[in-house]
C-alpha angles and dihedrals in degrees: 000000000000119000111246118215130191109232135192109221094198096053092028088225123136139195129206113238114222103181096195102052116081091201091058094043083059094050087045082059095048088049088052093047090049096050096042110149088025124112106252127189136185113231148161111274092235092059090059107027111109095016101055126040127239109261111237116192100185099055098237101100098258127127138188096246092057089092093057 
């Protein structure tokens, strides 16, 4: 099974979706709020990795996909 991500086409940022993780669901909502008005897609991580950058919402360089 491949990982799915939410990705902002305008900003070229993505966030990995962990459907069973409530903290990740909150982070996804933050990602979507930050990118309101932008085109956001759900995609396979292999389609965006290397082209898009991981989204960080806490400013310290950690993203929710670093534990993958």
